[in-house]
Structures are given as C-alpha cells and as structure tokens.
Tab-separated table of N, CA and C in Angstrom:
chain	number	residue	atom	x	y	z
A	15	MET	N	136.845	112.624	84.388
A	15	MET	CA	135.746	113.555	83.770
A	15	MET	C	136.208	115.176	84.173
A	16	PRO	N	136.608	115.986	83.244
A	16	PRO	CA	137.017	117.287	84.057
A	16	PRO	C	135.623	118.270	84.142
A	17	VAL	N	135.655	119.136	85.947
A	17	VAL	CA	134.435	119.606	86.255
A	17	VAL	C	135.151	120.909	86.314
A	18	PRO	N	133.759	121.513	85.493
A	18	PRO	CA	133.948	123.245	85.303
A	18	PRO	C	133.959	123.614	86.459
A	19	SER	N	134.133	124.973	86.326
A	19	SER	CA	134.407	125.928	87.540
A	19	SER	C	133.598	127.025	87.131
A	20	PRO	N	132.049	126.895	86.860
A	20	PRO	CA	131.193	128.357	86.597
A	20	PRO	C	130.957	128.934	87.745
A	21	ALA	N	130.566	130.310	87.383
A	21	ALA	CA	130.000	131.189	88.584
A	21	ALA	C	129.437	130.688	89.205
A	22	PRO	N	129.021	131.269	90.436
A	22	PRO	CA	128.670	130.791	91.564
A	22	PRO	C	126.904	130.439	91.252
A	23	GLU	N	126.615	131.562	90.553
A	23	GLU	CA	124.954	131.421	90.261
A	23	GLU	C	124.910	129.900	89.563
A	24	VAL	N	125.712	129.730	88.435
A	24	VAL	CA	125.470	128.707	87.481
A	24	VAL	C	125.805	127.739	88.425
A	25	ALA	N	126.653	127.590	89.074
A	25	ALA	CA	126.990	126.110	89.555
A	25	ALA	C	125.567	125.718	90.521
A	26	ALA	N	125.435	126.639	91.074
A	26	ALA	CA	123.610	126.236	92.036
A	26	ALA	C	122.840	125.907	91.087
A	27	ALA	N	122.377	126.583	89.816
A	27	ALA	CA	121.406	126.143	89.179
A	27	ALA	C	121.952	124.751	88.490
A	28	CYS	N	123.596	124.273	88.286
A	28	CYS	CA	123.798	123.080	87.708
A	28	CYS	C	123.679	122.126	88.443
A	29	ALA	N	123.740	122.096	89.832
A	29	ALA	CA	123.651	121.282	91.051
A	29	ALA	C	121.768	120.796	90.890
A	30	GLU	N	121.311	121.507	90.579
A	30	GLU	CA	119.844	121.182	90.979
A	30	GLU	C	119.485	120.591	89.464
A	31	LEU	N	119.822	121.089	88.694
A	31	LEU	CA	119.501	120.200	87.149
A	31	LEU	C	120.382	118.760	87.269
A	32	VAL	N	121.533	118.478	87.556
A	32	VAL	CA	122.506	117.287	87.918
A	32	VAL	C	121.152	116.239	88.722
A	33	LYS	N	120.730	117.044	89.875
A	33	LYS	CA	119.825	116.389	90.967
A	33	LYS	C	118.857	115.865	90.257
A	34	ALA	N	118.382	116.408	89.237
A	34	ALA	CA	117.159	115.928	88.614
A	34	ALA	C	116.830	115.412	87.796
A	35	LEU	N	117.906	114.558	87.185
A	35	LEU	CA	118.802	113.903	86.041
A	35	LEU	C	117.645	112.268	86.728
A	36	PRO	N	117.737	111.615	85.233
A	36	PRO	CA	116.952	110.268	85.679
A	36	PRO	C	117.778	109.012	86.551
A	37	ALA	N	116.986	107.715	87.056
A	37	ALA	CA	117.764	107.376	87.726
A	37	ALA	C	118.843	106.271	86.476
A	38	LYS	N	118.288	106.054	84.865
A	38	LYS	CA	118.360	105.486	84.081
A	38	LYS	C	118.716	106.774	83.324
A	39	VAL	N	119.785	106.198	82.106
A	39	VAL	CA	119.599	106.740	81.019
A	39	VAL	C	120.319	105.507	79.726
A	40	LEU	N	119.440	105.296	78.669
A	40	LEU	CA	119.509	103.956	77.950
A	40	LEU	C	119.615	102.896	78.394
A	41	ASP	N	119.125	102.821	79.780
A	41	ASP	CA	118.948	101.417	80.347
A	41	ASP	C	120.305	101.434	81.682
A	42	ALA	N	121.142	102.580	81.099
A	42	ALA	CA	122.326	102.332	82.364
A	42	ALA	C	122.057	103.191	83.553
A	43	GLU	N	122.130	102.355	84.372
A	43	GLU	CA	121.873	102.899	85.961
A	43	GLU	C	123.165	104.495	86.038
A	44	ARG	N	122.407	105.204	87.265
A	44	ARG	CA	123.025	106.490	87.459
A	44	ARG	C	124.528	105.837	88.388
A	45	ARG	N	125.204	106.390	88.269
A	45	ARG	CA	126.884	106.212	89.002
A	45	ARG	C	127.185	107.771	89.589
A	46	GLU	N	128.486	107.478	90.472
A	46	GLU	CA	129.248	109.149	90.145
A	46	GLU	C	130.035	109.177	89.237
A	47	ALA	N	130.526	110.276	89.258
A	47	ALA	CA	131.181	110.477	88.018
A	47	ALA	C	132.482	110.459	89.173
A	48	SER	N	133.829	110.436	88.288
A	48	SER	CA	135.346	110.810	89.427
A	48	SER	C	135.541	111.712	88.150
A	49	PRO	N	136.200	112.609	88.936
A	49	PRO	CA	136.173	113.256	90.345
A	49	PRO	C	135.033	113.564	90.530
A	50	LYS	N	134.170	113.417	92.186
A	50	LYS	CA	133.056	113.712	92.610
A	50	LYS	C	132.711	114.747	92.571
A	51	SER	N	131.191	115.739	92.037
A	51	SER	CA	131.432	117.092	91.785
A	51	SER	C	128.994	116.912	91.726
A	52	PRO	N	128.840	118.081	92.470
A	52	PRO	CA	127.566	118.373	92.443
A	52	PRO	C	126.762	118.594	90.399
A	53	LEU	N	128.043	118.936	90.092
A	53	LEU	CA	128.265	119.384	88.437
A	53	LEU	C	128.255	118.455	87.741
A	54	THR	N	128.428	117.191	87.731
A	54	THR	CA	128.870	115.704	86.926
A	54	THR	C	127.918	114.878	87.752
A	55	THR	N	127.522	114.161	86.656
A	55	THR	CA	127.291	112.398	87.328
A	55	THR	C	127.628	111.207	85.793
A	56	ALA	N	127.412	110.011	85.726
A	56	ALA	CA	127.355	109.258	84.808
A	56	ALA	C	126.413	108.269	84.944
A	57	TYR	N	126.535	107.512	83.805
A	57	TYR	CA	125.455	106.516	83.482
A	57	TYR	C	126.200	105.181	82.760
A	58	GLY	N	126.607	103.939	83.597
A	58	GLY	CA	127.186	102.887	82.454
A	58	GLY	C	128.529	102.271	82.563
A	59	ASP	N	128.272	101.369	82.038
A	59	ASP	CA	130.189	101.421	81.634
A	59	ASP	C	130.200	100.629	80.295
A	60	PRO	N	131.042	101.481	79.289
A	60	PRO	CA	131.410	102.618	79.722
A	60	PRO	C	130.757	103.898	79.501
A	61	PRO	N	130.922	104.766	80.685
A	61	PRO	CA	130.154	106.191	81.298
A	61	PRO	C	129.900	106.823	80.123
A	62	ILE	N	128.199	107.022	80.301
A	62	ILE	CA	127.777	108.152	79.724
A	62	ILE	C	127.973	109.046	80.319
A	63	GLU	N	128.413	110.591	80.163
A	63	GLU	CA	129.325	111.780	81.215
A	63	GLU	C	128.232	112.480	80.966
A	64	MET	N	127.771	113.318	82.058
A	64	MET	CA	127.011	114.686	82.022
A	64	MET	C	127.356	115.374	82.925
A	65	THR	N	128.040	116.484	82.475
A	65	THR	CA	128.417	117.726	83.134
A	65	THR	C	127.811	119.189	82.747
A	66	CYS	N	127.618	120.059	83.917
A	66	CYS	CA	126.521	120.859	83.757
A	66	CYS	C	127.587	122.305	84.258
A	67	GLY	N	127.666	123.335	83.333
A	67	GLY	CA	128.584	124.639	83.716
A	67	GLY	C	129.566	124.418	82.677
A	68	VAL	N	129.720	123.520	81.745
A	68	VAL	CA	130.901	123.749	80.742
A	68	VAL	C	130.491	125.118	80.048
A	69	THR	N	131.666	125.549	79.304
A	69	THR	CA	131.869	126.346	77.929
A	69	THR	C	131.256	125.997	77.077
A	70	PRO	N	131.029	127.145	76.573
A	70	PRO	CA	130.236	126.683	74.751
A	70	PRO	C	131.841	125.951	74.181
A	71	PRO	N	131.665	124.876	73.235
A	71	PRO	CA	132.237	124.118	72.060
A	71	PRO	C	132.855	124.674	71.004
A	72	ALA	N	134.120	124.892	70.508
A	72	ALA	CA	134.672	125.644	69.922
A	72	ALA	C	133.341	124.871	68.448
A	73	GLY	N	132.950	126.048	67.318
A	73	GLY	CA	132.208	125.588	66.109
A	73	GLY	C	130.576	125.896	66.914
A	74	MET	N	130.331	125.992	67.856
A	74	MET	CA	128.838	126.618	68.391
A	74	MET	C	128.540	127.738	68.222
A	75	ALA	N	129.307	128.402	67.627
A	75	ALA	CA	129.064	129.956	66.840
A	75	ALA	C	127.778	129.683	66.039
A	76	GLU	N	128.263	129.085	65.346
A	76	GLU	CA	127.923	128.917	63.941
A	76	GLU	C	126.868	127.408	63.830
A	77	ALA	N	126.319	127.158	65.330
A	77	ALA	CA	125.715	125.812	65.513
A	77	ALA	C	124.510	125.959	64.719
A	78	GLN	N	123.786	127.184	64.702
A	78	GLN	CA	122.008	127.260	64.141
A	78	GLN	C	122.025	126.288	62.919
A	79	SER	N	122.587	125.638	61.564
A	79	SER	CA	122.560	124.781	61.460
A	79	SER	C	122.710	123.650	61.307
A	80	GLN	N	123.202	123.672	62.451
A	80	GLN	CA	123.702	121.911	63.144
A	80	GLN	C	122.861	121.819	64.428
A	81	CYS	N	122.225	122.495	64.440
A	81	CYS	CA	121.332	122.423	65.887
A	81	CYS	C	119.815	121.405	65.760
A	82	PHE	N	119.893	120.276	66.323
A	82	PHE	CA	118.925	119.638	66.482
A	82	PHE	C	117.775	119.701	67.935
A	83	GLU	N	116.974	119.470	67.673
A	83	GLU	CA	116.147	119.754	69.145
A	83	GLU	C	115.269	118.039	69.209
A	84	VAL	N	115.326	117.711	70.753
A	84	VAL	CA	114.928	116.974	71.222
A	84	VAL	C	114.133	117.354	72.521
A	85	ASN	N	112.771	116.727	72.374
A	85	ASN	CA	111.689	117.273	74.034
A	85	ASN	C	111.355	118.782	74.120
A	86	GLY	N	111.951	119.978	73.243
A	86	GLY	CA	111.738	120.797	73.081
A	86	GLY	C	113.196	121.730	73.595
A	87	VAL	N	114.444	120.939	73.759
A	87	VAL	CA	115.743	121.287	74.098
A	87	VAL	C	116.542	121.110	72.915
A	88	GLY	N	117.274	122.077	72.580
A	88	GLY	CA	118.276	122.037	71.263
A	88	GLY	C	119.592	121.737	71.900
A	89	TRP	N	120.114	120.776	70.835
A	89	TRP	CA	121.365	120.083	71.048
A	89	TRP	C	122.184	120.398	69.817
A	90	PHE	N	123.867	120.824	70.264
A	90	PHE	CA	124.705	120.808	69.375
A	90	PHE	C	125.558	120.025	69.600
A	91	ALA	N	126.201	119.011	68.145
A	91	ALA	CA	126.127	117.537	68.184
A	91	ALA	C	127.922	117.651	67.469
A	92	LYS	N	129.092	116.834	68.450
A	92	LYS	CA	130.325	117.308	67.642
A	92	LYS	C	130.733	115.479	68.189
A	93	GLN	N	131.040	114.871	66.566
A	93	GLN	CA	131.644	113.905	66.888
A	93	GLN	C	132.967	113.912	67.565
A	94	VAL	N	133.155	113.184	68.429
A	94	VAL	CA	134.716	112.718	68.664
A	94	VAL	C	135.052	111.576	68.625
A	95	GLU	N	136.591	111.094	68.804
A	95	GLU	CA	136.727	109.806	68.176
A	95	GLU	C	135.991	108.576	68.723
A	96	ASN	N	135.275	108.750	69.670
A	96	ASN	CA	134.957	107.157	70.040
A	96	ASN	C	133.112	107.593	70.307
A	97	GLY	N	132.486	108.510	69.933
A	97	GLY	CA	131.136	108.580	69.913
A	97	GLY	C	131.037	110.130	69.726
A	98	PHE	N	129.715	110.723	70.288
A	98	PHE	CA	129.042	111.993	70.625
A	98	PHE	C	129.338	112.795	71.825
A	99	ILE	N	129.873	114.041	71.502
A	99	ILE	CA	129.278	115.154	72.740
A	99	ILE	C	128.065	116.111	72.197
A	100	PHE	N	127.374	115.883	73.108
A	100	PHE	CA	126.216	116.891	72.592
A	100	PHE	C	126.330	118.094	73.983
A	101	THR	N	125.843	118.962	73.258
A	101	THR	CA	125.712	120.486	74.322
A	101	THR	C	124.451	121.232	73.648
A	102	THR	N	124.031	121.525	75.081
A	102	THR	CA	122.993	122.436	74.789
A	102	THR	C	123.051	123.488	73.980
A	103	ILE	N	121.830	123.882	73.233
A	103	ILE	CA	122.261	125.368	72.417
A	103	ILE	C	120.626	126.075	72.910
A	104	GLY	N	120.619	127.486	72.827
A	104	GLY	CA	119.916	128.028	73.358
A	104	GLY	C	118.985	128.220	74.519
A	105	ARG	N	119.967	128.085	75.845
A	105	ARG	CA	119.421	127.669	76.934
A	105	ARG	C	120.463	128.445	78.066
A	106	SER	N	120.013	129.142	79.547
A	106	SER	CA	120.980	129.917	79.991
A	106	SER	C	122.247	128.868	80.753
A	107	LEU	N	122.345	127.537	80.719
A	107	LEU	CA	123.126	126.975	81.163
A	107	LEU	C	123.632	125.835	79.704
A	108	TYR	N	124.941	125.374	79.813
A	108	TYR	CA	125.442	124.715	79.184
A	108	TYR	C	126.167	123.351	79.608
A	109	PHE	N	124.635	122.119	79.044
A	109	PHE	CA	125.002	120.712	79.773
A	109	PHE	C	125.590	120.233	79.085
A	110	GLU	N	126.447	119.255	78.907
A	110	GLU	CA	127.222	118.296	78.361
A	110	GLU	C	126.816	117.083	78.104
A	111	VAL	N	126.560	116.239	77.446
A	111	VAL	CA	126.512	114.853	77.587
A	111	VAL	C	127.539	114.180	76.317
A	112	ALA	N	128.134	113.566	77.045
A	112	ALA	CA	129.147	112.614	76.203
A	112	ALA	C	129.262	111.290	75.936
A	113	VAL	N	128.895	110.805	75.307
A	113	VAL	CA	127.736	109.274	74.719
A	113	VAL	C	128.985	108.798	74.075
A	114	PRO	N	129.357	107.482	74.267
A	114	PRO	CA	130.754	106.525	73.813
A	114	PRO	C	129.893	105.976	72.262
A	115	ALA	N	130.337	105.784	71.803
A	115	ALA	CA	129.655	104.924	70.660
A	115	ALA	C	129.015	103.290	70.871
A	116	LYS	N	129.182	103.100	72.096
A	116	LYS	CA	129.026	101.206	72.460
A	116	LYS	C	127.394	101.811	71.984
A	117	TYR	N	126.770	102.847	72.702
A	117	TYR	CA	125.144	103.162	72.961
A	117	TYR	C	124.592	103.851	71.348
A	118	THR	N	125.562	103.675	70.278
A	118	THR	CA	125.043	104.227	69.031
A	118	THR	C	123.100	103.598	68.958
A	119	PRO	N	122.451	104.553	68.557
A	119	PRO	CA	122.604	105.990	67.863
A	119	PRO	C	122.824	106.664	69.385
A	120	GLU	N	123.718	106.969	69.446
A	120	GLU	CA	124.178	107.973	70.715
A	120	GLU	C	123.312	108.882	71.088
A	121	ALA	N	122.458	109.933	70.071
A	121	ALA	CA	121.666	110.820	70.397
A	121	ALA	C	120.036	110.372	71.215
A	122	ASN	N	120.244	109.030	71.464
A	122	ASN	CA	119.050	108.646	71.893
A	122	ASN	C	119.153	108.556	73.357
A	123	ALA	N	120.114	108.751	73.909
A	123	ALA	CA	120.391	109.320	75.354
A	123	ALA	C	120.111	110.848	75.473
A	124	LEU	N	119.749	111.692	74.594
A	124	LEU	CA	119.275	113.031	74.676
A	124	LEU	C	117.818	112.599	75.113
A	125	THR	N	117.299	112.238	74.724
A	125	THR	CA	115.786	111.427	74.917
A	125	THR	C	115.129	111.695	76.982
A	126	ASP	N	116.405	111.027	77.552
A	126	ASP	CA	116.080	110.619	78.294
A	126	ASP	C	116.309	111.457	79.723
A	127	VAL	N	117.338	112.801	79.084
A	127	VAL	CA	117.909	113.984	79.980
A	127	VAL	C	117.185	115.542	79.433
A	128	SER	N	116.592	115.044	78.288
A	128	SER	CA	116.025	116.524	78.028
A	128	SER	C	114.804	117.158	78.805
A	129	ASP	N	113.830	115.776	79.386
A	129	ASP	CA	112.968	116.531	79.952
A	129	ASP	C	113.517	117.217	81.516
A	130	ALA	N	114.868	117.179	81.878
A	130	ALA	CA	115.225	117.393	82.881
A	130	ALA	C	115.741	118.703	82.536
A	131	VAL	N	116.341	119.109	81.628
A	131	VAL	CA	117.230	119.985	80.688
A	131	VAL	C	115.921	121.095	81.018
A	132	HIS	N	114.863	120.512	80.261
A	132	HIS	CA	113.856	121.474	79.903
A	132	HIS	C	112.512	122.044	81.196
A	133	ARG	N	113.043	121.252	81.963
A	133	ARG	CA	112.210	122.024	83.919
A	133	ARG	C	113.673	122.351	84.149
A	134	PHE	N	114.759	122.503	84.692
A	134	PHE	CA	115.397	123.085	84.912
A	134	PHE	C	116.425	124.192	84.702
A	135	ASP	N	116.149	124.292	83.357
A	135	ASP	CA	117.019	125.776	82.614
A	135	ASP	C	115.992	126.272	81.974
A	136	LYS	N	116.046	127.146	81.666
A	136	LYS	CA	115.137	128.539	80.831
A	136	LYS	C	115.659	128.243	79.154
A	137	LEU	N	114.951	128.625	78.521
A	137	LEU	CA	114.652	128.371	77.041
A	137	LEU	C	115.302	130.024	77.176
A	138	VAL	N	116.108	130.299	76.608
A	138	VAL	CA	116.987	131.400	75.656
A	138	VAL	C	117.066	131.961	74.399
A	139	THR	N	116.918	131.121	73.335
A	139	THR	CA	116.605	131.309	72.071
A	139	THR	C	116.502	129.993	71.592
A	140	PRO	N	115.610	130.139	71.037
A	140	PRO	CA	114.826	128.485	70.138
A	140	PRO	C	115.609	128.138	69.308
A	141	CYS	N	115.609	126.764	69.065
A	141	CYS	CA	116.675	125.860	68.066
A	141	CYS	C	116.106	125.951	66.726
A	142	THR	N	115.928	127.695	66.134
A	142	THR	CA	115.443	127.107	64.391
A	142	THR	C	116.482	128.716	63.752
C-alpha cells in the first residue's frame, strides 16, 4: 500500500486518527499494513486498506452530487477493478478506505470507521 507524504501537521493529525480506528472492520481483525506507517492500517485478508493524508482523487471536485453520508461523515466513492475506494469529503484530512469486492457491500465498512473520522477530523463543509 502506498504511504502518503503529507505536511507535518496533517501527518500528526492522521497518526492520531489511525490510532483511534476500531479493532475490527466488517468482523475482520486489525493488522499492520505493509510497509508499516503511522498513516496506514489494514484489516482482514484480502486487506481492507486505510490510509490518511492522501491527495484528493480525480473527479472529487465534481463529487458533491456523488457524496453520501455515513454517521455524519461524507464519502466519495470510486469503483475500481476489485472493489471500491472511499475518500472522505468535506473534512480537513483526506482519509481513504479501499475495500475489496469480497466484502460486498463494500460501503458497510464505512459504518465501522466513520465514528473515529468524525471524532478526530473536523468538518469543513457538509455533504449536501
């Protein structure tokens, strides 16, 4: 999994957010990501990958119409070859969740992580 290189203040906030993520997502146990980084973590096999401090994905600028909300957190969804990549929208940090198709419906993983995102990352603009 690629490790981002955000500004130091973003990296510090992201490290706190990643630490606050739950022990399980979709009943999959938390495990270290490879390479090891305070900005990343993973769950299960195949891994559900979580990365904080990413750059906004292409197409996100037009995402307001594609934004959906889970537990007070707006998400932009991008379908990829083997699942979905979800990125927070309307927040100060860009947090990404890559969910393989094995975990269909993939968006259910967001229920498990949205509370931590809501607690550790401030809302900038709502998903409306």
